[in-house]
CSV table of C-alpha atoms in Angstrom, one decimal:
chain,number,residue,atom,x,y,z
C,24,MET,CA,45.7,-60.9,-255.4
C,25,ASN,CA,48.5,-63.2,-256.6
C,26,ARG,CA,47.9,-65.9,-259.2
C,27,ILE,CA,46.6,-69.1,-257.7
C,28,PRO,CA,48.6,-72.1,-258.8
C,29,SER,CA,46.9,-75.3,-259.9
C,30,GLY,CA,45.7,-77.2,-256.8
C,31,GLY,CA,46.3,-74.2,-254.6
C,32,ASP,CA,43.8,-72.3,-252.5
C,33,VAL,CA,43.2,-68.8,-251.2
C,34,LYS,CA,41.0,-67.3,-248.5
C,35,LEU,CA,38.7,-64.5,-249.5
C,36,LYS,CA,36.3,-62.3,-247.5
C,37,VAL,CA,33.5,-60.8,-249.6
C,38,GLU,CA,31.3,-58.2,-248.0
C,39,TYR,CA,28.3,-56.4,-249.5
C,40,ARG,CA,25.3,-54.6,-248.1
C,41,LEU,CA,21.6,-54.6,-249.1
C,42,THR,CA,19.4,-51.7,-248.2
C,43,GLU,CA,15.6,-51.5,-247.4
C,44,LEU,CA,15.3,-55.3,-247.5
C,45,LEU,CA,13.3,-55.8,-244.4
C,46,VAL,CA,9.5,-55.5,-244.6
C,47,PRO,CA,7.5,-54.6,-241.6
C,48,LEU,CA,4.6,-57.1,-240.8
C,49,PRO,CA,2.2,-56.0,-239.6
C,50,ALA,CA,2.6,-52.8,-241.6
C,51,GLN,CA,1.0,-50.7,-238.8
C,52,ILE,CA,1.4,-50.9,-235.1
C,53,THR,CA,0.2,-48.9,-232.0
C,54,GLN,CA,2.6,-46.8,-229.9
C,55,LYS,CA,2.9,-49.6,-227.3
C,56,GLU,CA,3.4,-52.5,-229.7
C,57,ASN,CA,6.7,-53.9,-230.8
C,58,GLN,CA,7.8,-53.9,-234.5
C,59,PHE,CA,8.1,-57.1,-236.4
C,60,VAL,CA,9.8,-57.6,-239.7
C,61,VAL,CA,10.2,-60.2,-242.4
C,62,TYR,CA,13.5,-61.2,-244.0
C,63,ASP,CA,13.5,-63.0,-247.3
C,64,GLY,CA,16.8,-64.7,-248.3
C,65,ASN,CA,18.6,-67.8,-249.3
C,66,ALA,CA,19.9,-70.5,-247.0
C,67,HIS,CA,22.7,-71.0,-249.6
C,68,TYR,CA,25.5,-68.9,-251.0
C,69,ALA,CA,24.7,-68.2,-254.7
C,70,SER,CA,28.1,-69.2,-256.0
C,71,ALA,CA,29.1,-69.6,-259.7
C,72,TYR,CA,31.2,-72.5,-258.5
C,73,PRO,CA,30.4,-75.8,-256.8
C,74,VAL,CA,30.6,-75.4,-252.9
C,75,ALA,CA,32.2,-78.1,-250.9
C,76,GLN,CA,30.9,-76.9,-247.6
C,77,GLU,CA,28.9,-73.9,-246.5
C,78,LYS,CA,26.9,-72.5,-243.6
C,79,THR,CA,24.7,-69.4,-243.4
C,80,THR,CA,24.2,-67.5,-240.2
C,81,VAL,CA,21.3,-64.9,-239.9
C,82,LYS,CA,21.8,-62.6,-236.9
C,83,ILE,CA,18.4,-61.5,-235.6
C,84,GLY,CA,19.1,-60.0,-232.2
C,85,SER,CA,17.4,-60.9,-228.9
C,86,GLY,CA,13.7,-60.2,-230.0
C,87,LYS,CA,11.0,-62.8,-230.4
C,88,VAL,CA,10.9,-65.1,-233.5
C,89,LEU,CA,7.4,-65.7,-234.8
C,90,SER,CA,8.4,-68.1,-237.6
C,91,ALA,CA,11.5,-69.2,-239.6
C,92,THR,CA,11.9,-71.5,-242.6
C,93,GLN,CA,13.6,-74.8,-241.8
C,94,VAL,CA,16.2,-76.1,-244.2
C,95,ALA,CA,17.7,-79.0,-242.3
C,96,PRO,CA,19.9,-78.8,-240.6
C,97,THR,CA,18.7,-75.5,-239.0
C,98,ASN,CA,19.5,-74.4,-235.5
C,99,GLN,CA,18.3,-71.4,-233.5
C,100,GLU,CA,20.9,-70.2,-231.1
C,101,ASN,CA,21.0,-67.1,-228.7
C,102,GLU,CA,20.6,-64.2,-231.2
C,103,ARG,CA,20.9,-66.0,-234.6
C,104,ILE,CA,19.6,-68.7,-236.8
C,105,VAL,CA,22.2,-71.1,-238.4
C,106,TYR,CA,21.4,-72.9,-241.6
C,107,GLY,CA,23.8,-75.8,-242.5
C,108,PRO,CA,26.5,-76.9,-242.7
C,109,TYR,CA,25.7,-78.1,-246.2
C,110,LYS,CA,28.1,-80.1,-248.3
C,111,ASP,CA,28.6,-80.5,-252.0
C,112,GLN,CA,26.3,-77.9,-253.2
C,113,PRO,CA,25.9,-77.2,-257.0
C,114,ILE,CA,26.4,-73.8,-258.5
C,115,PHE,CA,23.7,-71.1,-257.7
C,116,SER,CA,22.0,-73.4,-255.2
C,117,GLU,CA,18.8,-71.8,-253.9
C,118,LYS,CA,16.6,-72.6,-251.0
C,119,PRO,CA,14.3,-69.5,-250.1
C,120,ILE,CA,14.0,-68.7,-246.4
C,121,LYS,CA,11.7,-66.4,-244.6
C,122,ILE,CA,12.2,-65.2,-241.0
C,123,HIS,CA,9.5,-63.2,-239.1
C,124,TYR,CA,11.0,-61.7,-236.0
C,125,GLU,CA,10.9,-58.7,-233.7
C,126,ASN,CA,13.1,-55.8,-234.5
C,127,ASN,CA,12.5,-52.4,-232.9
C,128,ALA,CA,15.3,-50.6,-234.8
C,129,PRO,CA,14.0,-47.4,-236.4
C,130,PHE,CA,14.2,-47.9,-240.1
C,131,VAL,CA,15.2,-44.3,-240.9
C,132,VAL,CA,16.2,-43.4,-244.4
C,133,ALA,CA,17.7,-40.0,-245.5
C,134,THR,CA,15.5,-39.5,-248.6
C,135,VAL,CA,17.2,-36.2,-249.4
C,136,VAL,CA,20.6,-34.8,-248.5
C,137,GLU,CA,21.7,-31.6,-250.0
C,138,ARG,CA,25.3,-30.6,-249.1
C,139,LEU,CA,26.5,-27.1,-249.8
C,140,ILE,CA,30.3,-26.3,-249.5
C,141,GLU,CA,31.2,-22.6,-249.9
C,142,VAL,CA,34.9,-21.8,-250.3
C,143,SER,CA,35.8,-18.2,-249.2
C,144,HIS,CA,38.6,-16.0,-250.3
C,145,TRP,CA,39.3,-15.3,-246.6
C,146,GLY,CA,40.5,-18.6,-245.4
C,147,ASN,CA,37.2,-20.2,-244.4
C,148,ILE,CA,35.0,-23.0,-245.8
C,149,ALA,CA,31.3,-23.0,-244.8
C,150,VAL,CA,29.5,-26.3,-245.0
C,151,GLU,CA,25.7,-26.8,-244.7
C,152,GLU,CA,23.6,-29.9,-245.0
C,153,TYR,CA,19.9,-30.0,-245.5
C,154,ILE,CA,18.6,-33.4,-244.5
C,155,GLU,CA,15.1,-35.1,-244.9
C,156,LEU,CA,14.6,-38.3,-242.7
C,157,VAL,CA,11.7,-40.7,-243.2
C,158,HIS,CA,10.9,-43.7,-240.8
C,159,LYS,CA,10.1,-46.5,-243.3
C,160,GLY,CA,9.3,-49.1,-240.6
C,161,ALA,CA,5.8,-50.1,-239.3
C,162,GLU,CA,3.6,-47.0,-239.5
C,163,LEU,CA,2.1,-45.7,-236.2
C,164,LYS,CA,-1.5,-46.6,-235.9
C,165,GLY,CA,-3.7,-44.2,-233.9
C,166,SER,CA,-2.6,-41.1,-232.0
C,167,PHE,CA,0.6,-40.3,-230.3
C,168,SER,CA,0.8,-39.8,-226.5
C,169,ARG,CA,3.7,-37.9,-225.1
C,170,VAL,CA,2.9,-39.3,-221.7
C,171,ASP,CA,2.9,-42.9,-222.8
C,172,HIS,CA,6.1,-42.3,-224.7
C,173,GLN,CA,7.8,-40.9,-221.5
C,174,LEU,CA,6.6,-43.9,-219.4
C,175,ASP,CA,7.5,-46.6,-221.9
C,176,ARG,CA,9.8,-49.0,-220.2
C,177,ARG,CA,11.4,-49.9,-223.5
C,178,GLY,CA,13.3,-46.5,-223.4
C,179,ARG,CA,15.5,-46.4,-226.4
C,180,ARG,CA,14.3,-49.8,-227.6
C,181,GLN,CA,11.0,-48.2,-228.9
C,182,PRO,CA,10.6,-48.6,-232.6
C,183,ALA,CA,11.2,-44.8,-233.0
C,184,LEU,CA,14.1,-42.5,-233.7
C,185,LEU,CA,14.7,-40.5,-230.5
C,186,GLN,CA,18.2,-39.2,-231.1
C,187,PHE,CA,21.3,-39.8,-233.1
C,188,THR,CA,24.9,-38.7,-233.4
C,189,SER,CA,26.5,-36.9,-236.3
C,190,ILE,CA,30.3,-36.7,-236.8
C,191,LEU,CA,32.0,-33.6,-238.1
C,192,PRO,CA,35.6,-32.8,-238.8
C,193,ALA,CA,37.8,-32.1,-235.8
C,194,SER,CA,38.2,-28.4,-236.8
C,195,ALA,CA,34.5,-27.7,-237.2
C,196,LYS,CA,33.3,-24.6,-235.4
C,197,ASP,CA,30.3,-22.3,-235.3
C,198,ILE,CA,28.0,-25.3,-235.4
C,199,TYR,CA,24.3,-24.8,-235.8
C,200,TYR,CA,21.3,-27.1,-236.0
C,201,ARG,CA,17.9,-25.8,-237.0
C,202,ASP,CA,14.6,-26.7,-238.8
C,203,GLU,CA,11.8,-24.7,-240.4
C,204,ILE,CA,10.7,-23.3,-237.0
C,205,GLY,CA,14.1,-22.2,-236.0
C,206,ASN,CA,17.2,-23.1,-233.9
C,207,ILE,CA,16.8,-26.5,-232.0
C,208,SER,CA,18.4,-26.3,-228.6
C,209,THR,CA,18.3,-30.1,-227.8
C,210,SER,CA,21.7,-30.8,-229.4
C,211,VAL,CA,25.0,-31.4,-227.6
C,212,VAL,CA,28.5,-30.9,-229.0
C,213,ARG,CA,31.4,-33.0,-227.9
C,214,LEU,CA,35.0,-32.5,-228.9
C,215,ARG,CA,37.0,-35.6,-229.7
C,216,ALA,CA,40.6,-36.0,-230.6
C,217,ASP,CA,40.0,-36.5,-234.3
C,218,SER,CA,36.4,-35.3,-234.7
C,219,VAL,CA,33.4,-33.3,-233.4
C,220,GLU,CA,30.4,-35.3,-232.3
C,221,VAL,CA,27.0,-33.7,-232.4
C,222,ASP,CA,24.1,-35.4,-230.5
C,223,ILE,CA,21.0,-34.5,-232.3
C,224,LYS,CA,17.6,-34.8,-230.8
C,225,PRO,CA,14.5,-34.0,-233.0
C,226,ARG,CA,11.6,-32.0,-231.7
C,227,TYR,CA,9.6,-35.1,-231.5
C,228,PRO,CA,10.3,-38.9,-231.7
C,229,ILE,CA,10.1,-40.1,-235.3
C,230,PHE,CA,7.7,-43.1,-235.5
C,231,GLY,CA,7.0,-45.3,-238.5
C,232,GLY,CA,5.6,-43.2,-241.4
C,233,TRP,CA,6.8,-40.0,-239.8
C,234,LYS,CA,9.3,-37.7,-241.2
C,235,THR,CA,11.4,-34.6,-240.3
C,236,SER,CA,14.0,-32.3,-241.9
C,237,TYR,CA,16.7,-30.1,-240.5
C,238,VAL,CA,19.8,-28.2,-241.4
C,239,LEU,CA,23.2,-28.7,-239.9
C,240,GLY,CA,26.1,-26.3,-240.7
C,241,TYR,CA,29.6,-25.4,-239.5
C,242,ASN,CA,32.9,-23.7,-240.6
C,243,VAL,CA,36.3,-25.1,-241.1
C,244,PRO,CA,39.6,-23.4,-241.9
C,245,SER,CA,40.4,-23.7,-245.6
C,246,PHE,CA,44.1,-24.6,-245.1
C,247,GLU,CA,43.1,-28.0,-244.0
C,248,TYR,CA,41.2,-28.9,-247.2
C,249,LEU,CA,42.7,-26.6,-249.9
C,250,TYR,CA,46.0,-27.4,-251.5
C,251,ASN,CA,47.9,-25.3,-253.9
C,252,LYS,CA,50.8,-25.5,-256.4
C,253,GLY,CA,51.5,-21.9,-257.6
C,254,ASN,CA,48.2,-20.5,-258.9
C,255,GLU,CA,46.5,-23.8,-259.1
C,256,TYR,CA,44.4,-25.0,-256.2
C,257,ALA,CA,42.7,-28.3,-255.3
C,258,LEU,CA,39.9,-28.8,-252.8
C,259,LYS,CA,39.6,-32.1,-251.1
C,260,MET,CA,36.7,-32.8,-248.8
C,261,ARG,CA,34.1,-35.4,-248.0
C,262,VAL,CA,31.1,-35.8,-250.3
C,263,LEU,CA,29.1,-36.5,-247.3
C,264,ASP,CA,29.6,-36.2,-243.5
C,265,HIS,CA,28.7,-39.0,-241.0
C,266,VAL,CA,25.0,-38.3,-240.5
C,267,PHE,CA,24.4,-41.3,-238.3
C,268,ASP,CA,25.5,-45.0,-238.1
C,269,ASN,CA,24.6,-47.2,-241.1
C,270,ILE,CA,22.7,-44.3,-242.9
C,271,VAL,CA,21.0,-45.2,-246.2
C,272,VAL,CA,20.8,-42.0,-248.5
C,273,GLU,CA,18.4,-42.2,-251.4
C,274,LYS,CA,19.3,-38.9,-253.1
C,275,LEU,CA,22.5,-37.0,-252.5
C,276,THR,CA,23.4,-33.7,-254.1
C,277,THR,CA,26.7,-31.9,-253.3
C,278,LYS,CA,27.1,-28.3,-254.4
C,279,ILE,CA,30.4,-26.5,-254.3
C,280,VAL,CA,30.5,-22.7,-254.4
C,281,LEU,CA,34.0,-21.4,-255.4
C,282,PRO,CA,35.5,-17.8,-255.1
C,283,GLU,CA,34.8,-15.3,-257.9
C,284,LEU,CA,37.2,-15.3,-261.0
C,285,VAL,CA,38.0,-19.0,-260.6
C,286,ARG,CA,38.7,-20.6,-264.0
C,287,TRP,CA,39.5,-24.0,-265.5
C,288,VAL,CA,37.6,-26.1,-262.9
C,289,SER,CA,38.0,-29.8,-263.2
C,290,ILE,CA,36.4,-32.6,-261.0
């Protein structure tokens, strides 16, 4: 960014993401109930400088709102709650807000991802990921009914993980998807111009408090990721594939297995 002259101005866009911030309330629900969560935040932007004018918008979707803190002026529109505009706010202004609303999104977190990249002498790179998923939303209260699940009119709007899409490199081949029991046949592979999409459907829907684990693997040609200058080689690959949209990974381990007799490795 260029230096700002005295009396000048500049427009900035600051983006940051917070994870595991929403708290399910109630903490347990039955299979037929909707999930409600609580968002705790600030009606103001915590700025180190005085703020001439500000407005905070909280997008909450189309679900039911049980309660929302009022910090005048406050307006609830279609799928959002708008706080402000507020004028002439001092530094680090704070007005705590709490919004209790319906949110049936499955709060699935990858607690463990172990990625193994094995480079072969023979022009191939094998990639395998072991992934553990946990639904950290409202825990399922009572027993699970497969019949009720299939007849649920909410369909994919149930607070459970039914399926998701992983995105692999365009050259991925020999793709496999399995768990502790063995191969899982409920996956669909789609070829795109710049990627391979794998629609993954677990053996059972993942409700709150439930977890699952699986292995996803594939091969890619090494010439797309291995570069050389004389006898020196460089490997350039993703540290993690696209497991599913907006994934949160708590613990990631990436292991790289190089061919025999490799020396002078640097990262």
